[in-house]
Amino acid sequence: MTQEELLPLILTKDDRAFTHVYDMYSKSLFAVISNLVKDKEEAEDVLQEVFVKIWKNIDSYNESKGRFYTWILNIARNTSIDKLRSKGYNNSQKNLSSDNFVHLLDDSNKLTNKIDTIGIQEFVKKLKPKCIQIINLLFFKGYTQQEASDELEIPLGTVKTQNRNCINDLRNFLQV
């Protein structure tokens, strides 16, 4: 089933359509979520929450504002960031043993693979180095614009402008 055939069924909340959406997008959404939420079980919970949000908020999707995949990708990213910033998640991370962090050394190469699973790594590599830094912080590491401003030691307004320009460059590469 193509996205064009699927979208009208999703909008009418057809159960079969939801199954197709899950089959089509769950792996790439999980890769994005896992990139931000390192705990696999937490990432799975966030993925479930994302699909519930997609189902409940499908009426707010506007095809004229962007592609369906972009819309659900933003839901996944925002839900992951919300999870990371939640008080309960932060409290659960405070007293973890060192065993939970050993895998981080091995995962440095896997991060590149996770980014590549959503298919944009090659396009991001074509951007200016400053754009690569900003996109990496804002979209792949889940920084807020203020946090990116602090990290890069540049004014917040500059981060916002450069982010907008970098996204436009990326759109040109993707021809979107």
mmCIF file of C-alpha atoms in Angstrom:
data_model
loop_
_atom_site.group_PDB
_atom_site.id
_atom_site.type_symbol
_atom_site.label_atom_id
_atom_site.label_comp_id
_atom_site.label_asym_id
_atom_site.label_seq_id
_atom_site.Cartn_x
_atom_site.Cartn_y
_atom_site.Cartn_z
ATOM 1 C CA MET A 1 0.000 0.000 0.000
ATOM 2 C CA THR A 2 1.443 3.387 -0.971
ATOM 3 C CA GLN A 3 1.385 6.480 1.196
ATOM 4 C CA GLU A 4 -1.136 8.100 -1.159
ATOM 5 C CA GLU A 5 -3.506 5.152 -0.696
ATOM 6 C CA LEU A 6 -2.805 4.967 3.000
ATOM 7 C CA LEU A 7 -3.392 8.588 3.968
ATOM 8 C CA PRO A 8 -7.168 8.710 3.336
ATOM 9 C CA LEU A 9 -7.580 5.481 5.324
ATOM 10 C CA ILE A 10 -5.511 6.872 8.194
ATOM 11 C CA LEU A 11 -7.615 10.019 8.269
ATOM 12 C CA THR A 12 -10.732 7.871 8.674
ATOM 13 C CA LYS A 13 -8.916 5.946 11.447
ATOM 14 C CA ASP A 14 -9.069 2.617 9.644
ATOM 15 C CA ASP A 15 -7.423 -0.103 11.792
ATOM 16 C CA ARG A 16 -5.741 -1.718 8.783
ATOM 17 C CA ALA A 17 -4.172 1.605 7.879
ATOM 18 C CA PHE A 18 -2.696 1.946 11.340
ATOM 19 C CA THR A 19 -1.087 -1.491 11.002
ATOM 20 C CA HIS A 20 0.411 -0.461 7.664
ATOM 21 C CA VAL A 21 1.720 2.800 9.127
ATOM 22 C CA TYR A 22 3.358 0.870 11.941
ATOM 23 C CA ASP A 23 4.924 -1.631 9.538
ATOM 24 C CA MET A 24 6.182 1.115 7.226
ATOM 25 C CA TYR A 25 7.626 3.531 9.776
ATOM 26 C CA SER A 26 8.289 1.822 13.117
ATOM 27 C CA LYS A 27 11.918 0.883 12.369
ATOM 28 C CA SER A 28 13.003 4.333 11.242
ATOM 29 C CA LEU A 29 11.114 6.052 14.070
ATOM 30 C CA PHE A 30 12.649 3.656 16.579
ATOM 31 C CA ALA A 31 16.118 4.530 15.237
ATOM 32 C CA VAL A 32 15.457 8.222 15.826
ATOM 33 C CA ILE A 33 14.025 7.584 19.291
ATOM 34 C CA SER A 34 16.900 5.251 20.253
ATOM 35 C CA ASN A 35 19.374 7.892 19.203
ATOM 36 C CA LEU A 36 17.926 10.205 21.845
ATOM 37 C CA VAL A 37 16.624 7.783 24.491
ATOM 38 C CA LYS A 38 19.483 5.368 25.085
ATOM 39 C CA ASP A 39 17.569 2.830 27.182
ATOM 40 C CA LYS A 40 15.971 0.272 24.851
ATOM 41 C CA GLU A 41 12.889 -0.342 27.006
ATOM 42 C CA GLU A 42 12.289 3.392 27.414
ATOM 43 C CA ALA A 43 12.735 3.857 23.657
ATOM 44 C CA GLU A 44 10.149 1.138 23.006
ATOM 45 C CA ASP A 45 7.729 2.878 25.373
ATOM 46 C CA VAL A 46 8.308 6.171 23.569
ATOM 47 C CA LEU A 47 7.676 4.465 20.209
ATOM 48 C CA GLN A 48 4.352 3.164 21.501
ATOM 49 C CA GLU A 49 3.493 6.631 22.792
ATOM 50 C CA VAL A 50 4.384 8.113 19.391
ATOM 51 C CA PHE A 51 1.984 5.805 17.570
ATOM 52 C CA VAL A 52 -0.775 6.614 20.049
ATOM 53 C CA LYS A 53 -0.159 10.326 19.400
ATOM 54 C CA ILE A 54 -0.209 9.764 15.642
ATOM 55 C CA TRP A 55 -3.529 7.925 15.950
ATOM 56 C CA LYS A 56 -5.124 10.500 18.250
ATOM 57 C CA ASN A 57 -3.823 13.575 16.420
ATOM 58 C CA ILE A 58 -4.127 12.470 12.797
ATOM 59 C CA ASP A 59 -6.775 15.142 12.257
ATOM 60 C CA SER A 60 -4.128 17.823 12.856
ATOM 61 C CA TYR A 61 -1.958 16.568 9.964
ATOM 62 C CA ASN A 62 -2.062 18.989 7.054
ATOM 63 C CA GLU A 63 -0.694 17.630 3.792
ATOM 64 C CA SER A 64 -0.074 21.136 2.449
ATOM 65 C CA LYS A 65 2.372 21.860 5.292
ATOM 66 C CA GLY A 66 4.635 18.866 4.702
ATOM 67 C CA ARG A 67 5.017 15.176 4.105
ATOM 68 C CA PHE A 68 3.393 12.654 6.415
ATOM 69 C CA TYR A 69 6.749 11.080 7.256
ATOM 70 C CA THR A 70 8.134 14.457 8.337
ATOM 71 C CA TRP A 71 5.094 15.008 10.533
ATOM 72 C CA ILE A 72 5.446 11.650 12.320
ATOM 73 C CA LEU A 73 9.215 12.078 12.568
ATOM 74 C CA ASN A 74 8.683 15.367 14.405
ATOM 75 C CA ILE A 75 6.222 13.651 16.757
ATOM 76 C CA ALA A 76 8.836 10.969 17.494
ATOM 77 C CA ARG A 77 11.601 13.487 18.050
ATOM 78 C CA ASN A 78 9.504 15.770 20.251
ATOM 79 C CA THR A 79 8.132 12.872 22.306
ATOM 80 C CA SER A 80 11.684 11.593 22.849
ATOM 81 C CA ILE A 81 12.859 15.009 23.992
ATOM 82 C CA ASP A 82 9.838 15.318 26.293
ATOM 83 C CA LYS A 83 10.746 11.938 27.791
ATOM 84 C CA LEU A 84 14.349 13.011 28.377
ATOM 85 C CA ARG A 85 13.248 16.205 30.085
ATOM 86 C CA SER A 86 10.598 14.566 32.253
ATOM 87 C CA LYS A 87 11.199 14.530 35.987
ATOM 88 C CA GLY A 88 10.466 10.805 36.284
ATOM 89 C CA TYR A 89 13.004 9.884 33.601
ATOM 90 C CA ASN A 90 15.663 12.119 35.134
ATOM 91 C CA ASN A 91 15.093 10.602 38.574
ATOM 92 C CA SER A 92 15.335 7.080 37.174
ATOM 93 C CA GLN A 93 18.720 7.903 35.620
ATOM 94 C CA LYS A 94 20.340 9.308 38.769
ATOM 95 C CA ASN A 95 21.319 6.086 40.509
ATOM 96 C CA LEU A 96 22.314 3.799 37.659
ATOM 97 C CA SER A 97 25.296 1.496 38.058
ATOM 98 C CA SER A 98 28.358 1.814 35.864
ATOM 99 C CA ASP A 99 27.261 -1.330 33.973
ATOM 100 C CA ASN A 100 24.618 0.776 32.249
ATOM 101 C CA PHE A 101 27.288 2.998 30.700
ATOM 102 C CA VAL A 102 29.875 0.498 29.470
ATOM 103 C CA HIS A 103 28.005 0.080 26.164
ATOM 104 C CA LEU A 104 28.455 3.786 25.341
ATOM 105 C CA LEU A 105 32.059 3.221 24.292
ATOM 106 C CA ASP A 106 31.010 0.540 21.825
ATOM 107 C CA ASP A 107 28.044 2.523 20.526
ATOM 108 C CA SER A 108 29.976 5.411 18.975
ATOM 109 C CA ASN A 109 30.022 3.690 15.582
ATOM 110 C CA LYS A 110 26.418 2.544 15.951
ATOM 111 C CA LEU A 111 25.268 6.160 16.244
ATOM 112 C CA THR A 112 26.369 6.750 12.675
ATOM 113 C CA ASN A 113 24.437 3.666 11.573
ATOM 114 C CA LYS A 114 21.283 4.796 13.391
ATOM 115 C CA ILE A 115 21.399 8.181 11.711
ATOM 116 C CA ASP A 116 21.942 6.511 8.371
ATOM 117 C CA THR A 117 18.887 4.267 8.836
ATOM 118 C CA ILE A 118 16.650 7.267 8.305
ATOM 119 C CA GLY A 119 18.647 8.058 5.162
ATOM 120 C CA ILE A 120 19.905 11.589 5.666
ATOM 121 C CA GLN A 121 23.492 11.137 6.810
ATOM 122 C CA GLU A 122 24.927 11.572 3.315
ATOM 123 C CA PHE A 123 22.929 14.763 2.802
ATOM 124 C CA VAL A 124 23.976 16.220 6.153
ATOM 125 C CA LYS A 125 27.643 15.494 5.309
ATOM 126 C CA LYS A 126 27.302 17.767 2.253
ATOM 127 C CA LEU A 127 26.427 20.781 4.397
ATOM 128 C CA LYS A 128 28.857 23.380 5.717
ATOM 129 C CA PRO A 129 30.699 22.305 8.898
ATOM 130 C CA LYS A 130 28.752 24.848 10.988
ATOM 131 C CA CYS A 131 25.472 23.398 9.683
ATOM 132 C CA ILE A 132 26.607 19.876 10.490
ATOM 133 C CA GLN A 133 27.334 20.992 14.068
ATOM 134 C CA ILE A 134 23.993 22.741 14.503
ATOM 135 C CA ILE A 135 21.902 19.942 12.964
ATOM 136 C CA ASN A 136 23.780 17.356 15.011
ATOM 137 C CA LEU A 137 23.087 19.223 18.258
ATOM 138 C CA LEU A 138 19.486 20.210 17.563
ATOM 139 C CA PHE A 139 18.145 17.153 15.776
ATOM 140 C CA PHE A 140 20.330 14.188 16.615
ATOM 141 C CA LYS A 141 21.322 15.017 20.191
ATOM 142 C CA GLY A 142 18.056 16.712 21.158
ATOM 143 C CA TYR A 143 19.515 20.035 22.316
ATOM 144 C CA THR A 144 17.262 23.055 22.587
ATOM 145 C CA GLN A 145 18.302 26.113 20.619
ATOM 146 C CA GLN A 146 19.427 27.743 23.883
ATOM 147 C CA GLU A 147 21.525 24.702 24.808
ATOM 148 C CA ALA A 148 23.092 24.689 21.332
ATOM 149 C CA SER A 149 23.813 28.396 21.721
ATOM 150 C CA ASP A 150 25.595 27.723 25.012
ATOM 151 C CA GLU A 151 27.475 24.720 23.617
ATOM 152 C CA LEU A 152 28.669 26.556 20.494
ATOM 153 C CA GLU A 153 29.201 29.824 22.403
ATOM 154 C CA ILE A 154 27.239 31.868 19.868
ATOM 155 C CA PRO A 155 24.155 34.066 20.383
ATOM 156 C CA LEU A 156 20.746 32.405 20.414
ATOM 157 C CA GLY A 157 19.558 34.504 17.466
ATOM 158 C CA THR A 158 22.525 33.298 15.421
ATOM 159 C CA VAL A 159 21.679 29.670 16.215
ATOM 160 C CA LYS A 160 18.084 30.244 15.095
ATOM 161 C CA THR A 161 19.129 31.937 11.856
ATOM 162 C CA GLN A 162 21.809 29.368 11.055
ATOM 163 C CA ASN A 163 19.408 26.525 11.852
ATOM 164 C CA ARG A 164 16.830 27.942 9.447
ATOM 165 C CA ASN A 165 19.476 28.437 6.739
ATOM 166 C CA CYS A 166 20.912 24.949 7.288
ATOM 167 C CA ILE A 167 17.480 23.336 7.071
ATOM 168 C CA ASN A 168 16.865 25.235 3.830
ATOM 169 C CA ASP A 169 20.208 23.948 2.482
ATOM 170 C CA LEU A 170 19.212 20.427 3.482
ATOM 171 C CA ARG A 171 15.825 20.864 1.763
ATOM 172 C CA ASN A 172 17.643 21.935 -1.404
ATOM 173 C CA PHE A 173 19.786 18.781 -1.275
ATOM 174 C CA LEU A 174 16.677 16.669 -0.726
ATOM 175 C CA GLN A 175 14.713 18.688 -3.307
ATOM 176 C CA VAL A 176 11.759 18.985 -0.921
#
